[in-house]
Amino acid sequence: MAEISSTLLYSAFMIYLISTLFFAMSISDKKNEKAAHTKKWGKMGFISACVGFSAQLGYFITRWIASGHAPVSNLFEFTTFFGMMMVLAFIILYLIYRTNGLGVFAMPVALLVIAYASMFPKDISPLIPALQSDWLKIHVTTAALGEGILAISFVSGLIYLIRTVDQSVSSKKTKWIEIILYSLISVVGFIIISMAFKGAGYEANFEIMNDQNQPEKIVYEMPAIAGPANGEQLDESFGPLFSTPSWMNGANASIKLNTFIWSLLSGAILYGLLRIILRKRIAAALQPKVNMNPELLDEISYRAVAIGFPIFTLGALIFAMIWAQQAWSRFWGWDPKEVWALITFLFYAAYLHLRLSRGWHGEKSAWLCVLGFWIITFNLIAVNLVLVGLHSYA
């Protein structure tokens, strides 16, 4: 059953890729392009997205059967589920707005999320005692669904900014858009660099003293830029260039920080290569291809937040606090994951207030949607990979 699950996930990934190509064909810029041409490729893109979602849903069900519990208990499982919820949110909003351009950006982001998940251990393991609760599937799946819908507001907001911001001159706005695109490219860089070192069989071994004052061996699968605090290197591999800060306790904290640094470095290399090839800013190269109605993009962003925010609040805060009370005998404990869930809630609450009460539409709204997704991804990547807390078992 586990093999069937893996095959279904791989199939879904490839079908999503095909869907992206179909949507890209639907917005191809040709003077003799007819409406029928656009509708045909857009319909094929939508159908393939639905087929891919069905395959990934099959992965989810078969992995649930194989493991005996909801497959959202570690970073691989949660991140793949998050990507699936992004696709579901896109399908729903596409049915409402029939906008092919949204698929050109939404499907690649979902692909990046799923590819990012594939870099983490995929083994099926029993649940630790802290996760043996029905609240696991209630809290985590609801939170992921809300985040998936909110992610579409980011996609629509980013398209809006690429479409409307003047790319003929360099400005603060164009630089921030490039930073956003660089962050997406960094995920691609992380995937490539992880596969490269894993394929090469690279290992670097260190020994540290754990909390019980016993020696513990930790293994790096990438060259050690950030070594473990007070760790001893057991081989003659590269590095480390510096030690992980002592406040980042935990055997895997240094590995997570090292992975994060490599993601940024590989992203910088890829971004630089793209700039050399395109000989212009990436957003400037994309702008001629993005000819969607800005007012429609603004409405999609708002609609995604209006739907996703209450679902996220229900899953990430209300259900989470109920489970925390049962598991740890307190509703709130200022764990890093809890704090960033609260920050996400407050941010989107402020977004709705500013839009409905202060009239923040258009570009201001788009920037907020982009910033909101940055908060979500920081919670997913940095908080899980770098910070240590009660949720570190993920």
Coordinates of C-alpha atoms in Angstrom, one line a residue:
M1 CA 0.0 0.0 0.0
A2 CA 2.9 2.3 0.8
E3 CA 4.3 1.8 -2.7
I4 CA 0.9 2.5 -4.3
S5 CA 0.8 5.7 -2.2
S6 CA 4.2 6.8 -3.5
T7 CA 3.3 6.1 -7.1
L8 CA 0.1 8.1 -6.8
L9 CA 2.0 11.1 -5.4
Y10 CA 4.6 11.0 -8.2
S11 CA 1.8 10.7 -10.7
A12 CA 0.0 13.7 -9.2
F13 CA 3.3 15.7 -9.4
M14 CA 3.7 14.9 -13.1
I15 CA 0.1 15.7 -13.9
Y16 CA 0.4 19.0 -12.1
L17 CA 3.4 19.8 -14.3
I18 CA 1.4 19.0 -17.4
S19 CA -1.4 21.2 -16.1
T20 CA 1.0 24.0 -15.7
L21 CA 2.1 23.6 -19.4
F22 CA -1.5 23.6 -20.6
F23 CA -2.3 26.8 -18.6
A24 CA 0.9 28.4 -20.0
M25 CA -0.3 27.6 -23.5
S26 CA -3.6 29.2 -22.8
I27 CA -2.0 32.6 -22.3
S28 CA 0.6 32.4 -25.1
D29 CA 0.9 35.8 -26.6
K30 CA 0.0 35.4 -30.3
K31 CA -1.6 38.0 -32.5
N32 CA -3.7 35.4 -34.3
E33 CA -4.8 33.8 -31.1
K34 CA -8.5 33.1 -30.9
A35 CA -10.8 32.8 -27.9
A36 CA -11.4 29.1 -28.7
H37 CA -7.6 28.5 -28.5
T38 CA -7.5 30.0 -25.0
K39 CA -10.6 28.1 -23.8
K40 CA -9.3 24.8 -25.2
W41 CA -5.9 24.9 -23.4
G42 CA -7.4 26.4 -20.3
K43 CA -10.0 23.5 -20.1
M44 CA -7.2 20.9 -20.6
G45 CA -5.2 22.6 -17.8
F46 CA -8.2 22.6 -15.5
I47 CA -9.1 18.9 -16.2
S48 CA -5.5 17.8 -15.7
A49 CA -5.4 19.7 -12.4
C50 CA -8.5 17.9 -11.3
V51 CA -7.0 14.5 -12.4
G52 CA -3.8 15.3 -10.5
F53 CA -5.7 16.3 -7.4
S54 CA -7.6 13.0 -7.6
A55 CA -4.3 11.1 -7.8
Q56 CA -2.9 13.0 -4.8
L57 CA -6.1 12.4 -2.9
G58 CA -5.6 8.7 -3.6
Y59 CA -2.0 9.1 -2.2
F60 CA -3.5 10.6 0.9
I61 CA -6.0 7.8 1.4
T62 CA -3.6 4.9 0.7
R63 CA -1.0 6.4 3.0
W64 CA -3.6 6.8 5.7
I65 CA -4.5 3.1 5.3
A66 CA -0.8 2.0 5.3
S67 CA 0.1 4.1 8.4
G68 CA -3.2 3.7 10.3
H69 CA -3.4 7.4 11.0
A70 CA -4.0 10.6 9.2
P71 CA -0.8 11.3 7.1
V72 CA -0.1 14.8 8.5
S73 CA 2.3 13.9 11.4
N74 CA 5.6 15.0 10.0
L75 CA 7.1 17.6 7.6
F76 CA 6.8 15.4 4.5
E77 CA 3.2 14.5 5.1
F78 CA 2.0 17.9 6.2
T79 CA 3.8 19.8 3.4
T80 CA 2.4 17.4 0.7
F81 CA -1.1 17.9 2.2
F82 CA -0.6 21.7 2.2
G83 CA 0.3 21.5 -1.5
M84 CA -2.9 19.4 -2.1
M85 CA -5.0 22.0 -0.3
M86 CA -3.5 24.7 -2.5
V87 CA -4.6 22.8 -5.6
L88 CA -8.1 22.3 -4.1
A89 CA -8.3 26.0 -3.4
F90 CA -7.2 26.8 -7.0
I91 CA -9.8 24.4 -8.4
I92 CA -12.6 26.0 -6.4
L93 CA -11.6 29.6 -7.4
Y94 CA -11.1 28.6 -11.0
L95 CA -14.6 27.3 -11.1
I96 CA -15.8 30.7 -9.9
Y97 CA -13.6 33.0 -12.1
R98 CA -12.4 30.8 -15.0
T99 CA -9.1 32.6 -15.1
N100 CA -6.3 30.7 -16.9
G101 CA -3.5 33.0 -15.8
L102 CA -4.1 32.0 -12.2
G103 CA -3.2 28.5 -13.1
V104 CA 0.1 29.5 -14.7
F105 CA 1.3 30.7 -11.2
A106 CA -0.8 28.7 -8.8
M107 CA 0.2 25.2 -10.1
P108 CA 4.0 25.9 -10.1
V109 CA 3.7 27.1 -6.5
A110 CA 1.9 23.9 -5.5
L111 CA 4.5 21.9 -7.4
L112 CA 7.3 23.7 -5.5
V113 CA 5.6 22.9 -2.2
I114 CA 5.2 19.2 -3.0
A115 CA 8.8 19.0 -4.3
Y116 CA 10.0 20.7 -1.2
A117 CA 8.2 18.1 0.9
S118 CA 9.9 15.3 -1.0
M119 CA 13.3 16.4 0.5
F120 CA 12.2 15.2 3.9
P121 CA 12.1 11.6 5.2
K122 CA 9.2 9.7 3.7
D123 CA 9.2 6.7 6.0
I124 CA 5.9 5.7 7.6
S125 CA 6.4 5.5 11.4
P126 CA 4.0 5.1 14.4
L127 CA 2.7 8.2 16.0
I128 CA 4.5 9.4 19.0
P129 CA 2.3 9.6 22.1
A130 CA 1.8 13.4 21.8
L131 CA 0.1 12.9 18.4
Q132 CA -2.1 10.0 19.3
S133 CA -5.3 12.0 19.2
D134 CA -8.3 12.5 16.9
W135 CA -7.4 16.2 17.2
L136 CA -4.4 15.5 14.9
K137 CA -6.5 15.1 11.8
I138 CA -9.0 17.8 12.9
H139 CA -6.5 20.5 13.8
V140 CA -3.8 20.0 11.2
T141 CA -6.0 19.3 8.2
T142 CA -8.2 22.3 8.9
A143 CA -5.2 24.6 9.4
A144 CA -3.6 23.3 6.2
L145 CA -6.8 23.9 4.2
G146 CA -7.0 27.5 5.5
E147 CA -3.3 28.1 4.5
G148 CA -3.9 26.5 1.1
I149 CA -6.7 28.9 0.4
L150 CA -4.7 31.9 1.7
A151 CA -1.8 30.8 -0.6
I152 CA -4.0 31.6 -3.6
S153 CA -4.4 35.1 -2.4
F154 CA -0.6 35.3 -2.6
V155 CA -0.6 34.0 -6.2
S156 CA -3.2 36.5 -7.3
G157 CA -1.5 39.3 -5.4
L158 CA 1.9 38.5 -7.0
I159 CA 0.3 38.5 -10.5
Y160 CA -1.3 41.8 -9.7
L161 CA 2.1 43.4 -8.8
I162 CA 3.9 41.9 -11.8
R163 CA 1.1 43.2 -14.0
T164 CA 0.8 46.8 -12.6
V165 CA 4.2 47.8 -11.1
D166 CA 6.3 49.9 -13.6
Q167 CA 9.2 47.7 -14.6
S168 CA 10.8 50.3 -16.9
V169 CA 12.7 51.8 -14.0
S170 CA 14.3 50.3 -10.9
S171 CA 12.4 51.2 -7.7
K172 CA 11.8 49.9 -4.2
K173 CA 8.7 48.1 -5.5
T174 CA 10.6 46.3 -8.3
K175 CA 13.3 45.3 -5.8
W176 CA 10.7 43.8 -3.4
I177 CA 9.1 41.9 -6.2
E178 CA 12.5 40.5 -7.2
I179 CA 13.0 39.5 -3.5
I180 CA 9.7 37.6 -3.6
L181 CA 10.7 35.8 -6.8
Y182 CA 14.1 35.0 -5.3
S183 CA 12.4 33.4 -2.3
L184 CA 10.5 31.1 -4.6
I185 CA 13.6 30.3 -6.6
S186 CA 15.4 29.4 -3.3
V187 CA 12.9 26.6 -2.9
V188 CA 14.0 25.3 -6.3
G189 CA 17.6 25.7 -5.3
F190 CA 17.0 23.7 -2.1
I191 CA 15.4 20.9 -4.0
I192 CA 18.3 20.8 -6.6
I193 CA 21.1 21.0 -4.0
S194 CA 19.5 18.4 -1.7
M195 CA 19.1 15.9 -4.6
A196 CA 22.7 16.6 -5.7
F197 CA 24.3 15.9 -2.4
K198 CA 22.0 13.0 -1.6
G199 CA 22.8 11.5 -5.0
A200 CA 26.5 11.9 -4.3
G201 CA 26.1 10.1 -1.0
Y202 CA 27.6 13.0 0.9
E203 CA 27.9 12.8 4.7
A204 CA 29.6 14.8 7.4
N205 CA 29.7 13.3 11.0
F206 CA 29.7 15.2 14.3
E207 CA 29.5 14.2 17.9
I208 CA 27.7 16.3 20.5
M209 CA 26.6 15.8 24.2
N210 CA 22.9 15.4 24.4
D211 CA 20.6 16.5 27.3
Q212 CA 21.5 13.3 29.3
N213 CA 25.2 14.2 28.9
Q214 CA 25.7 11.2 26.6
P215 CA 27.6 11.4 23.4
E216 CA 25.3 11.5 20.3
K217 CA 26.3 11.3 16.7
I218 CA 24.6 13.5 14.1
V219 CA 25.0 13.2 10.3
Y220 CA 24.9 16.1 7.9
E221 CA 23.9 15.3 4.3
M222 CA 25.2 18.7 3.0
P223 CA 28.6 20.4 3.7
A224 CA 28.5 21.9 7.1
I225 CA 28.4 25.7 6.9
A226 CA 26.8 25.8 10.4
G227 CA 28.2 23.2 12.7
P228 CA 26.6 21.9 15.9
A229 CA 27.2 24.0 19.0
N230 CA 30.1 22.5 21.1
G231 CA 30.3 19.6 18.6
E232 CA 33.3 17.6 17.6
Q233 CA 33.9 16.8 13.9
L234 CA 34.5 13.1 13.3
D235 CA 35.9 13.2 9.8
E236 CA 37.8 15.5 7.4
S237 CA 34.8 16.8 5.5
F238 CA 34.2 20.4 4.6
G239 CA 33.6 23.0 7.4
P240 CA 32.0 24.1 9.5
L241 CA 32.5 27.8 8.9
F242 CA 30.8 28.7 12.2
S243 CA 28.9 27.0 15.1
T244 CA 25.2 27.1 15.6
P245 CA 24.2 29.5 18.4
S246 CA 23.8 27.7 21.7
W247 CA 20.2 28.9 22.2
M248 CA 19.3 26.7 19.2
N249 CA 19.3 23.5 21.3
G250 CA 18.4 20.1 20.0
A251 CA 20.4 17.5 18.0
N252 CA 18.9 18.5 14.7
A253 CA 18.9 22.3 15.1
S254 CA 22.3 22.8 13.5
I255 CA 21.3 20.5 10.6
K256 CA 18.1 22.5 10.0
L257 CA 20.0 25.8 10.1
N258 CA 22.6 24.5 7.7
T259 CA 19.9 23.4 5.3
F260 CA 18.3 26.8 5.5
I261 CA 21.6 28.5 4.6
W262 CA 22.2 26.2 1.7
S263 CA 18.7 27.0 0.4
L264 CA 19.5 30.7 0.4
L265 CA 22.9 30.2 -1.3
S266 CA 21.6 27.9 -4.0
G267 CA 18.7 30.3 -4.6
A268 CA 21.1 33.2 -5.0
I269 CA 23.0 31.2 -7.7
L270 CA 19.9 30.3 -9.6
Y271 CA 18.5 33.8 -9.4
G272 CA 21.8 35.2 -10.7
L273 CA 21.9 32.8 -13.6
L274 CA 18.3 33.7 -14.6
R275 CA 19.2 37.4 -14.5
I276 CA 22.2 36.8 -16.8
I277 CA 20.1 34.7 -19.2
L278 CA 17.2 37.1 -19.3
R279 CA 19.4 40.3 -19.1
K280 CA 16.6 42.0 -17.2
R281 CA 14.7 41.6 -13.9
I282 CA 12.6 38.4 -13.8
A283 CA 9.4 40.4 -13.2
A284 CA 10.1 42.6 -16.2
A285 CA 10.5 39.4 -18.3
L286 CA 7.2 38.1 -17.0
Q287 CA 5.2 41.3 -17.3
P288 CA 4.4 41.1 -21.0
K289 CA 2.9 37.6 -20.5
V290 CA 0.6 38.7 -17.7
N291 CA -2.4 40.5 -19.3
M292 CA -5.1 39.7 -16.7
N293 CA -7.6 42.2 -15.5
P294 CA -6.1 43.9 -12.3
E295 CA -9.6 44.4 -10.8
L296 CA -10.3 40.7 -11.2
L297 CA -7.0 39.8 -9.6
D298 CA -7.8 42.1 -6.7
E299 CA -11.2 40.4 -6.2
I300 CA -9.7 36.9 -6.3
S301 CA -7.1 37.9 -3.6
Y302 CA -9.8 39.2 -1.4
R303 CA -12.1 36.3 -1.9
A304 CA -9.3 33.8 -1.1
V305 CA -8.6 35.6 2.2
A306 CA -12.3 35.9 3.1
I307 CA -12.7 32.1 2.7
G308 CA -9.3 31.0 4.0
F309 CA -9.1 33.3 7.1
P310 CA -12.0 31.8 9.1
I311 CA -10.9 28.2 8.2
F312 CA -7.4 28.9 9.3
T313 CA -8.6 30.5 12.5
L314 CA -10.7 27.5 13.3
G315 CA -7.9 25.0 12.6
A316 CA -4.7 26.8 13.7
L317 CA -6.1 28.5 16.8
I318 CA -9.4 27.3 18.1
F319 CA -8.9 23.5 17.5
A320 CA -5.2 23.9 18.4
M321 CA -6.0 25.4 21.8
I322 CA -8.5 22.7 22.6
W323 CA -6.0 20.0 21.7
A324 CA -3.3 21.9 23.7
Q325 CA -5.6 21.9 26.8
Q326 CA -6.0 18.1 26.5
A327 CA -2.3 17.3 25.8
W328 CA -0.5 19.8 27.9
S329 CA -3.2 21.1 30.3
R330 CA -3.1 24.7 29.1
F331 CA -4.7 26.5 26.2
W332 CA -1.6 28.6 25.3
G333 CA 2.1 28.3 26.0
W334 CA 3.9 30.8 23.6
D335 CA 5.6 27.9 21.7
P336 CA 7.2 29.3 18.5
K337 CA 4.6 27.5 16.4
E338 CA 1.7 29.0 18.5
V339 CA 3.2 32.4 18.3
W340 CA 3.5 32.4 14.5
A341 CA 0.0 31.0 14.2
L342 CA -1.2 34.0 16.2
I343 CA 0.9 36.4 14.1
T344 CA -0.7 34.9 11.0
F345 CA -4.2 35.3 12.5
L346 CA -3.5 39.0 13.5
F347 CA -2.0 39.8 10.1
Y348 CA -5.0 38.6 8.1
A349 CA -7.4 40.1 10.5
A350 CA -5.6 43.4 10.0
Y351 CA -5.8 42.9 6.2
L352 CA -9.6 42.5 6.3
H353 CA -9.9 45.5 8.6
L354 CA -7.8 47.7 6.3
R355 CA -9.6 46.5 3.2
L356 CA -13.2 46.8 4.5
S357 CA -12.8 49.9 6.7
R358 CA -9.9 51.8 5.2
G359 CA -10.5 51.0 1.5
W360 CA -7.1 49.3 0.9
H361 CA -7.7 47.8 -2.5
G362 CA -5.5 47.2 -5.5
E363 CA -1.8 47.5 -5.0
K364 CA -1.8 47.9 -1.2
S365 CA -4.0 44.8 -0.9
A366 CA -1.7 42.8 -3.2
W367 CA 1.4 43.7 -1.1
L368 CA -0.4 42.5 2.0
C369 CA -1.4 39.2 0.4
V370 CA 2.2 38.6 -0.6
L371 CA 3.4 39.5 2.9
G372 CA 0.8 37.2 4.4
F373 CA 2.1 34.2 2.5
W374 CA 5.7 35.1 3.5
I375 CA 4.5 34.7 7.1
I376 CA 2.9 31.3 6.3
T377 CA 6.1 30.0 4.6
F378 CA 8.3 31.3 7.4
N379 CA 6.1 29.4 9.8
L380 CA 6.4 26.3 7.6
I381 CA 10.1 26.5 6.8
A382 CA 12.0 28.6 9.3
V383 CA 10.0 27.8 12.4
N384 CA 10.1 24.0 11.6
L385 CA 13.7 23.9 10.5
V386 CA 15.4 26.4 12.8
L387 CA 13.4 27.2 15.9
V388 CA 12.9 24.5 18.6
G389 CA 9.7 24.0 20.5
L390 CA 6.9 21.6 21.4
H391 CA 6.1 21.2 17.8
S392 CA 9.6 20.2 16.8
Y393 CA 8.5 16.5 16.5
A394 CA 7.3 17.6 13.0

